[in-house]
Each structure stands twice: as structure tokens, then as C-alpha cells.
CSV table of C-alpha atoms in Angstrom, one decimal:
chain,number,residue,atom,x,y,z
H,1,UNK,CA,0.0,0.0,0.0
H,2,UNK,CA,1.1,3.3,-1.2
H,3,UNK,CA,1.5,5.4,2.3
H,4,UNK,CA,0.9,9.5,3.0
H,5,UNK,CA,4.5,9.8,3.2
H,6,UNK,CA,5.3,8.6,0.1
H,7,UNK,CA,2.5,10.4,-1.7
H,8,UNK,CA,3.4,14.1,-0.3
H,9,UNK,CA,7.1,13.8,-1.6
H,10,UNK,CA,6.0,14.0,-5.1
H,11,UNK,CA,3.0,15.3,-4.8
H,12,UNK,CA,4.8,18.7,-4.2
H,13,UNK,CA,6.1,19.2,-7.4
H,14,UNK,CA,2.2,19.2,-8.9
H,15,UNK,CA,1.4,21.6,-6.5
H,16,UNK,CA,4.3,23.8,-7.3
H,17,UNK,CA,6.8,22.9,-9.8
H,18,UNK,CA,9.1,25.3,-9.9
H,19,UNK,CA,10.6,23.4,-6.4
H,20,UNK,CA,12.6,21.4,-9.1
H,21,UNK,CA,14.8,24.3,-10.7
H,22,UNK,CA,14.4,26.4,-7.5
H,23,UNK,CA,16.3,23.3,-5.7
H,24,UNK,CA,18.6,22.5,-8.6
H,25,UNK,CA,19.7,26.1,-9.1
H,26,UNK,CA,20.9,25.7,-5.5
H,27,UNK,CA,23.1,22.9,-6.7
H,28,UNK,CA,24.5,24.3,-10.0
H,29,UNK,CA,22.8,21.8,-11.9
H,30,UNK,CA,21.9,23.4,-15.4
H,31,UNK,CA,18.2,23.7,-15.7
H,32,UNK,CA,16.3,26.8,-17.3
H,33,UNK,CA,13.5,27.9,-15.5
H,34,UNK,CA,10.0,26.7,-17.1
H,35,UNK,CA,8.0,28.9,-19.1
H,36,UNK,CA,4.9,26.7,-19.0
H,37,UNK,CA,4.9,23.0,-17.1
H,38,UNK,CA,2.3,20.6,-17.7
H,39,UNK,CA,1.3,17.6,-15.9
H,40,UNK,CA,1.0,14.2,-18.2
H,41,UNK,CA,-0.6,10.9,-17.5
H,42,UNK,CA,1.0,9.1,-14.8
H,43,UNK,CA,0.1,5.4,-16.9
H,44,UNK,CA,2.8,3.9,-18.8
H,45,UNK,CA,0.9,0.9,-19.1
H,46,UNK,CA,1.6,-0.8,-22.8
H,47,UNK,CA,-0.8,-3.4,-24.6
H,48,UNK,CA,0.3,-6.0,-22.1
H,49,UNK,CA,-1.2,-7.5,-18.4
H,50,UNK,CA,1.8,-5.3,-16.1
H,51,UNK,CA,0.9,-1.8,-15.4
H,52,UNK,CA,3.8,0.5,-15.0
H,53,UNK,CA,3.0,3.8,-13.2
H,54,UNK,CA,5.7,6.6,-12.7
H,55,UNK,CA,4.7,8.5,-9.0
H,56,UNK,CA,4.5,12.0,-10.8
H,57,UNK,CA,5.1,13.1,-14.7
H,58,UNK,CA,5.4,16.9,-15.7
H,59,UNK,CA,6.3,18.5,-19.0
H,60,UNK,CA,8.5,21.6,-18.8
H,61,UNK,CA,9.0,23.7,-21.7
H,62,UNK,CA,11.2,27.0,-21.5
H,63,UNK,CA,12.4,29.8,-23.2
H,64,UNK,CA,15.2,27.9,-25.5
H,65,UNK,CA,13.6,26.5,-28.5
H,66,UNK,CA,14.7,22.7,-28.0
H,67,UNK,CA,15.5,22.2,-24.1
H,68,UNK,CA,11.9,20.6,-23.1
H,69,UNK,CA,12.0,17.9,-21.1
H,70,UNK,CA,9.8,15.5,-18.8
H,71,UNK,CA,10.3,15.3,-15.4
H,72,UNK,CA,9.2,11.8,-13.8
H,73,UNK,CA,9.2,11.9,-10.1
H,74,UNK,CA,9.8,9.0,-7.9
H,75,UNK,CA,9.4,8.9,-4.0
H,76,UNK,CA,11.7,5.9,-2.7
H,77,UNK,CA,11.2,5.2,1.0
H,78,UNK,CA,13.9,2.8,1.1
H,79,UNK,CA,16.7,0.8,-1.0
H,80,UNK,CA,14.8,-1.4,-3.3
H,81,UNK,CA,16.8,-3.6,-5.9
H,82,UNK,CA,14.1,-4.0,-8.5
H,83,UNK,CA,13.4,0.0,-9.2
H,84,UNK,CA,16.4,0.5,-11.2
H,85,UNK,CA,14.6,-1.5,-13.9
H,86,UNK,CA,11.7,0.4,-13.6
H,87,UNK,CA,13.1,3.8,-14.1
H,88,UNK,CA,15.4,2.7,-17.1
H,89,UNK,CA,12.1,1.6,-18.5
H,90,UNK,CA,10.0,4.5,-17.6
H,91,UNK,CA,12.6,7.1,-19.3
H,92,UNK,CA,12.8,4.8,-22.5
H,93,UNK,CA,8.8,4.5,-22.9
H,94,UNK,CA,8.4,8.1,-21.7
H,95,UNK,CA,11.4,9.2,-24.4
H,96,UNK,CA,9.8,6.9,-27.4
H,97,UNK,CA,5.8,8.0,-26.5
H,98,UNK,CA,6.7,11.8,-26.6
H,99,UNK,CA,9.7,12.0,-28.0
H,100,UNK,CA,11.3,14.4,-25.4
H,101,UNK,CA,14.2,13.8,-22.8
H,102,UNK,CA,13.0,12.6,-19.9
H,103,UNK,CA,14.7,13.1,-16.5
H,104,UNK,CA,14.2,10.9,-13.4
H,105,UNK,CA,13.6,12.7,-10.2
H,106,UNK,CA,14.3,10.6,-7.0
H,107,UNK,CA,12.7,12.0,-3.7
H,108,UNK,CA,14.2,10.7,-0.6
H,109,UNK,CA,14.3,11.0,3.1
H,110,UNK,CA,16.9,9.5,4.6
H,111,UNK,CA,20.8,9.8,3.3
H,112,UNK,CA,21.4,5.8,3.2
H,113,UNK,CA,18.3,5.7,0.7
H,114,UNK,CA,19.5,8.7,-1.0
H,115,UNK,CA,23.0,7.4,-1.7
H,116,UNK,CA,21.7,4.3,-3.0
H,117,UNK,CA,19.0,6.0,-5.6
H,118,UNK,CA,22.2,8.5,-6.8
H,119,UNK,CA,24.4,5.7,-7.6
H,120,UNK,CA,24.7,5.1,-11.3
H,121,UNK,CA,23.3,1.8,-12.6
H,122,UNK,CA,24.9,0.0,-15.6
H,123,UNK,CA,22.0,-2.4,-17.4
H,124,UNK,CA,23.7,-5.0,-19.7
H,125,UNK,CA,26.5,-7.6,-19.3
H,126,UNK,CA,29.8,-5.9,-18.0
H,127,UNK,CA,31.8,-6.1,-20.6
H,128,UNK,CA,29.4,-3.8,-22.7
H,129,UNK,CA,26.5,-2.0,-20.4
H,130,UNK,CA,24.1,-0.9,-23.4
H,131,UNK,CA,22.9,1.6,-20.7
H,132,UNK,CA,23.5,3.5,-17.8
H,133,UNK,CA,20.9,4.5,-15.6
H,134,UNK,CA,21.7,8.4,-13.8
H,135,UNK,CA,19.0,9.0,-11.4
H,136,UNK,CA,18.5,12.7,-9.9
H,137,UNK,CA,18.1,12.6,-6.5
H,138,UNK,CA,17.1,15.4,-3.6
H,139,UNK,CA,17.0,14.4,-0.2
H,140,UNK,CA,18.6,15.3,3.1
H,141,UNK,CA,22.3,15.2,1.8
H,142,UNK,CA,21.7,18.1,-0.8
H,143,UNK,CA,18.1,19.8,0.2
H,144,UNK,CA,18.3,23.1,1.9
H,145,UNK,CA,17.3,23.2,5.8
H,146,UNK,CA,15.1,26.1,5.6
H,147,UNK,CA,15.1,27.5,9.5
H,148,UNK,CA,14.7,31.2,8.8
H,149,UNK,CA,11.0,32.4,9.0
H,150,UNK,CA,11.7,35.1,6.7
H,151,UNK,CA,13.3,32.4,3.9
H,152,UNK,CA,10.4,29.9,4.5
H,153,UNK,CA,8.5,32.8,3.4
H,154,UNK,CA,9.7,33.9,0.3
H,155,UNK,CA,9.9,30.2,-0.9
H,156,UNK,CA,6.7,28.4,1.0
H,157,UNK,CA,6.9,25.3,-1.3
H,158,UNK,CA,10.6,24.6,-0.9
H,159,UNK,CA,9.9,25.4,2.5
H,160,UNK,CA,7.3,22.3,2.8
H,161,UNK,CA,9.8,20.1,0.9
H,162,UNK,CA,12.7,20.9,3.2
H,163,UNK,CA,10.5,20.2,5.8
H,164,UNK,CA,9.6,16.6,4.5
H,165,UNK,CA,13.2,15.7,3.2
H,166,UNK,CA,14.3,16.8,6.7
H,167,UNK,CA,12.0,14.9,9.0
H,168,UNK,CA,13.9,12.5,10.4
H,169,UNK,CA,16.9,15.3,11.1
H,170,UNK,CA,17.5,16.7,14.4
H,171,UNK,CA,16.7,19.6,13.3
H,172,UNK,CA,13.7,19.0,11.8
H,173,UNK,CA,11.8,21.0,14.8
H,174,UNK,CA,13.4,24.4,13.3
H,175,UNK,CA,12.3,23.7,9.8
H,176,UNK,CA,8.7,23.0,10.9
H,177,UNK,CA,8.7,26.1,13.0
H,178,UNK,CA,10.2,28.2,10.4
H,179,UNK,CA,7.1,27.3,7.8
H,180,UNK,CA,4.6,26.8,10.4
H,181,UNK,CA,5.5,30.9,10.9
H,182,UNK,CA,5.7,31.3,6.9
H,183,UNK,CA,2.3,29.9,6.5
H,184,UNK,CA,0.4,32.6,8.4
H,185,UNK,CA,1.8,35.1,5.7
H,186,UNK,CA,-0.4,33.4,3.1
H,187,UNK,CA,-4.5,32.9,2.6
H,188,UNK,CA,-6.0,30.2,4.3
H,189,UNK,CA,-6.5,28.0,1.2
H,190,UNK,CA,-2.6,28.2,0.3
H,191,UNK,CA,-1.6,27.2,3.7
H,192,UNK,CA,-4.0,24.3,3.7
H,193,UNK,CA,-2.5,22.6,0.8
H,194,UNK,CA,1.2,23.2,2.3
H,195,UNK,CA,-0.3,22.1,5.7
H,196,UNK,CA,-1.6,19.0,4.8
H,197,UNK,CA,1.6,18.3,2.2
H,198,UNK,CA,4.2,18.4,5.4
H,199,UNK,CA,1.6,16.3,7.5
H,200,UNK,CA,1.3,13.5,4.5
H,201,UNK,CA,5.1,13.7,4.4
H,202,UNK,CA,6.4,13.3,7.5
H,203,UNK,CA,4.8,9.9,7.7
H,204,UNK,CA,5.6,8.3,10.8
H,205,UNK,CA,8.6,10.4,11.3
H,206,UNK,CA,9.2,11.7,14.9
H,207,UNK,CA,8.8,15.4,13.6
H,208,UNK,CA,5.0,14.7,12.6
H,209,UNK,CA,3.9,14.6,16.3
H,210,UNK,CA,5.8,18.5,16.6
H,211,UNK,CA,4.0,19.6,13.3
H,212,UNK,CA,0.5,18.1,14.6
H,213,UNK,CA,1.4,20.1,17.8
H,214,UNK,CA,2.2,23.1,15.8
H,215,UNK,CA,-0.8,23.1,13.8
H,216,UNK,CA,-3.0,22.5,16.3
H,217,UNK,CA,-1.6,25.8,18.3
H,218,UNK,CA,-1.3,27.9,14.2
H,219,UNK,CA,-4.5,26.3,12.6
H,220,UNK,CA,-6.6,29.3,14.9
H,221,UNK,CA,-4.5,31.7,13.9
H,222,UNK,CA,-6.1,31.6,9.8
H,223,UNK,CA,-9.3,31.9,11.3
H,224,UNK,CA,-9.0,34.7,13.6
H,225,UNK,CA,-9.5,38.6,12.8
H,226,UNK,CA,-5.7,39.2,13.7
H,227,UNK,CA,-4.6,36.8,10.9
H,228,UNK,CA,-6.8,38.8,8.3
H,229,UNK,CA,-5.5,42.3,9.3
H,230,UNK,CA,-1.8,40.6,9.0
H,231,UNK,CA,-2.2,39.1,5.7
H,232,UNK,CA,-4.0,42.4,4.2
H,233,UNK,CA,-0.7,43.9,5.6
H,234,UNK,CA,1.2,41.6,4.3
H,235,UNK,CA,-0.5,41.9,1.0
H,236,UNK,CA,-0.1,45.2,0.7
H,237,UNK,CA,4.0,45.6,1.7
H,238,UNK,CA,4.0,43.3,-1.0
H,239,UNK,CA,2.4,45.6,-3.7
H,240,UNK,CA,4.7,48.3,-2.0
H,241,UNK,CA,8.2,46.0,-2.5
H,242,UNK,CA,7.0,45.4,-5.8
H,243,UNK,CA,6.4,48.6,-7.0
H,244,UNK,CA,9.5,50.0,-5.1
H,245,UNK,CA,11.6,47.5,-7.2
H,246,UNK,CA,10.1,48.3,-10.3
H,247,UNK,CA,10.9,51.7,-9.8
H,248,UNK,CA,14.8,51.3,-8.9
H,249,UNK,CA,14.1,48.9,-12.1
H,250,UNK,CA,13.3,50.9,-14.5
H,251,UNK,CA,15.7,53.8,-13.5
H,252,UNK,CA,18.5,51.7,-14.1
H,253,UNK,CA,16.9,50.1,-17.2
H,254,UNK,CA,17.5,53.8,-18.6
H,255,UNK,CA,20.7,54.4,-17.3
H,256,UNK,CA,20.3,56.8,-14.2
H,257,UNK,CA,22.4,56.3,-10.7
H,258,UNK,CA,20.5,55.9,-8.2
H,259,UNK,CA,22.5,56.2,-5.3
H,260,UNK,CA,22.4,54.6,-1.7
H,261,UNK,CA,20.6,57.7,-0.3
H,262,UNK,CA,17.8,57.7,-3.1
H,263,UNK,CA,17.6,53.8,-3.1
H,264,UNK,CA,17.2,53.4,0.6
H,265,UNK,CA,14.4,56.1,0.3
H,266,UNK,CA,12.7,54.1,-2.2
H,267,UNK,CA,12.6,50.8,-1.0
H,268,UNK,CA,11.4,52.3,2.8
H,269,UNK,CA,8.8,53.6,1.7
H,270,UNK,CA,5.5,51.3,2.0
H,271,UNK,CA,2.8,54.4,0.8
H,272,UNK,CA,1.4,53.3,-2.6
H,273,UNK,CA,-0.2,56.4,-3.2
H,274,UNK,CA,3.7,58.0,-3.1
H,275,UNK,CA,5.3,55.0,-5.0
H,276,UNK,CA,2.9,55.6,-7.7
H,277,UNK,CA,4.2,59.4,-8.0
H,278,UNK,CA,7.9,58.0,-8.0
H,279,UNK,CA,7.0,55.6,-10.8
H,280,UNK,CA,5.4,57.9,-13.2
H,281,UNK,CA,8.2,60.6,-12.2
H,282,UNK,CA,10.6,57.5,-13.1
H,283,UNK,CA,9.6,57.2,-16.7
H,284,UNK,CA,11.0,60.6,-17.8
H,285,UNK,CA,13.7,61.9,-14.7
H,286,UNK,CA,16.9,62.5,-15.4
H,287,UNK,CA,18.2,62.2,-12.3
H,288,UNK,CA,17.1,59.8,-9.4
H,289,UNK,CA,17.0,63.0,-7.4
H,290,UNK,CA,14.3,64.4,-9.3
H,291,UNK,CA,11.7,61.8,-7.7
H,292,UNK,CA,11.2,63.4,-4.9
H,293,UNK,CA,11.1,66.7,-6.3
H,294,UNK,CA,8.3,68.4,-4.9
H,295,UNK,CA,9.3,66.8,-0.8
């Protein structure tokens, strides 16, 4: 039987697949970021009584004309000696049915598990392997312990991943604390998903019995008056970031200085009403100075 665990650790990347480059950038591993992903059947069944079934199966395409590829996504609880035939089958049916590279994705949580799955795997006699199986593989060893509130935050689905790859780590308590705080920044439907993700994920793991005492401390928060002044706030310093970036942006993009002084000015200020002025001022100043003009 398939268990919660195992189903969270892939079912991440159809909630949010930009984890994958996000995490891979981390690693110097050279993957564009997607302009469009698309989730495929699962069923690599052919015209014969043994169903095959890869965990997950997304499409990215990006911005270079031939660098699409499919992503299939495998969560491995534990070393198993007959799934190295299933994956080098999986990435020659998926390659030959849609004629794109196809990448293997192996989600782990535990290093000894995640040192077997990244371990190359020849398939042939070995005096000539006709094929050697390289598996991709994220896991404790090489997935970022996300501990800082303010990190979990900017990155709320890497932050639920970490969480899951991490739970049987000591440290595990600071991760779920960390996104258990990152949450309340979010509406109550996002956090739900995330919430439920890091519960299906950490299984059985000791850590689950610190997020289910987490949750059932946070879960009051979404509900409460407090938490829908905060996110309003919240949403709106966003706006106010955003528009104070895309003002120091397009400066730049036509070639004026803007110096410490003007820059720190900018970016402090959370007023949309004044970042608006700025922005239209933006578009034809010749100086950064000349923004605040009229103050």
C-alpha cells in the first residue's frame, strides 16, 4: 500500500513545480527555468497484463527552443533492488511515447536511501553496459534546511519540501517552526494545501507529532480577525516592495544612478499612493533626485 509519506514527496512538485529548478539552481545543476509546465498521465501501461506507473510526470518547456523535457518523479522510502529496472524503462517508454528527454527525479528522506537512488546503474553484461541508468536525487544530503521564518516565506513550497526531506533530522523542529510561521503570511487556502503536504510527508517520522502540535496551536490563527489584518498587511508591503523594485528597475533600465541615499528612500517607503508618483516621475527623470522633487 502506497502510504501518505510517500504520496506528499511528489505530490509537491504538482502543486508547485518550480521546487525542481528552485532546488537545482541551489546545486549548480543546469536547468532553465520553465515557461509553462504541464502535468501528463501518470500510466505507462503498454498493450500488455503489467501496469507500470511513474509516482509523478510533468512537461516543462522554456524559453530555449529545443531544451523541453519531462520530469518523472519517484518517491523511494527505502533501497529497493528492482526499481532500477523500472526507471530505465519509464525514461525509454516516456522518451519513445513523446519524444522528449526525460529526466528521473528521485525524492528521498533518509541519506542511506538517497546514496543508493544516486548511484549510477549500468544495465547490460559488463563487458558492454548498453545503458547507464543516472537518477537525480534530492534528499537530506543536498536539500536546503530552511530554518529562517523570513526564507520559508519567500519560498513556501521549498519550505514544505525541506520540511519533509528533513524529518527525520534533528533539526527537523526548526524547519517545521520556520514554515509553520511562513504559513500565516499566506491565505488560508494556500496554507492548507502546504499544511496538509508536510503532515502526509512526515509519515511516521518523529517530527510529525511536533508539526501536529504546531498546527493544532497555528491552525486558529487563519481563522482569527488578527490573521486577516496581517495578511491584508502583508499583501499590501508586497504591492509596496514590488512597486519599489520596479521603480529602482526601471531607472536603471535607462541608465540613471541611483544612489544609496535615493535607493534606501525608495525601498522604505510602503505608501502606494507616493510609490505611484515616483513611478510615473521614473519614466522621464533624469536624475534619481528628481523623484522626490516636490518633498
Amino acid at each position: 500500500m502506497v502510504s501518505s509519506s510517500h504520496e506528499a514527496m511528489h505530490r509537491i512538485f504538482q502543486e508547485a513545480p518550480g521546487v525542481f529548478t528552485r532546488t537545482f539552481r541551489t546545486l549548480g545543476l543546469p536547468f532553465d527555468d520553465p515557461v509553462a509546465v504541464s502535468l501528463l498521465p501518470t500510466d505507462l501501461t503498454e498493450n500488455s497484463p503489467l501496469e507500470r506507473r511513474v509516482d509523478t510526470l510533468l512537461r516543462f518547456d522554456t524559453a530555449e527552443a529545443d531544451s523541453s523535457f519531462l520530469l518523472a518523479v519517484e518517491a523511494q522510502g527505502k533501497k529497493d533492488l528492482a526499481k532500477p529496472a523500472s526507471w530505465a524503462y519509464y525514461l525509454a517508454h516516456l522518451n519513445a511515447k513523446y519524444g522528449v528527454p526525460a529526466v528521473l527525479l528521485v525524492v528521498c528522506q533518509d541519506k542511506n536511501t538517497a546514496a543508493w537512488a544516486s548511484a549510477p546503474v549500468d544495465i547490460g553484461p559488463p563487458q558492454w553496459p548498453a545503458l547507464t541508468l543516472r537518477p537525480l536525487v534530492l534528499g537530506p544530503h543536498n536539500v536546503p534546511a530552511v530554518k529562517d521564518p523570513v526564507t520559508a516565506a519567500g519560498d513556501i513550497p521549498l519550505a514544505a519540501f525541506s520540511a519533509i526531506t528533513h524529518g527525520k533530522d534533528p533539526d527537523a523542529g526548526a524547519i517545521l517552526r520556520a514554515l509553520a510561521a511562513a504559513l500565516k503570511t499566506v491565505d488560508e487556502d494556500t496554507a492548507s494545501i502546504f499544511i496538509e503536504l508536510t503532515e502526509q510527508g512526515l509519515g511516521t517520522a518523529p517530527a510529525a507529532q511536533i508539526w501536529r502540535d504546531l498546527m493544532a496551536v497555528d491552525l486558529s490563527f487563519f481563522r482569527s480577525e488578527t490573521a486577516q489584518r496581517l495578511r491584508g498587511e502583508g499583501r499590501a508591503e508586497g504591492r509596496a516592495e514590488g512597486r519599489a523594485e520596479d521603480i529602482i528597475l526601471l531607472l536603471t533600465k535607462r541608465g540613471i544612478l541611483v544612489p544609496e541615499v535615493a535607493r534606501d528612500r525608495i525601498t522604505a517607503c510602503t505608501d502606494l499612493d507616493t510609490l505611484g508618483v515616483w513611478f510615473d516621475r521614473a519614466i522621464t527623470a533624469t536624475s534619481a533626485e528628481e523623484l522626490f522633487a516636490e518633498e
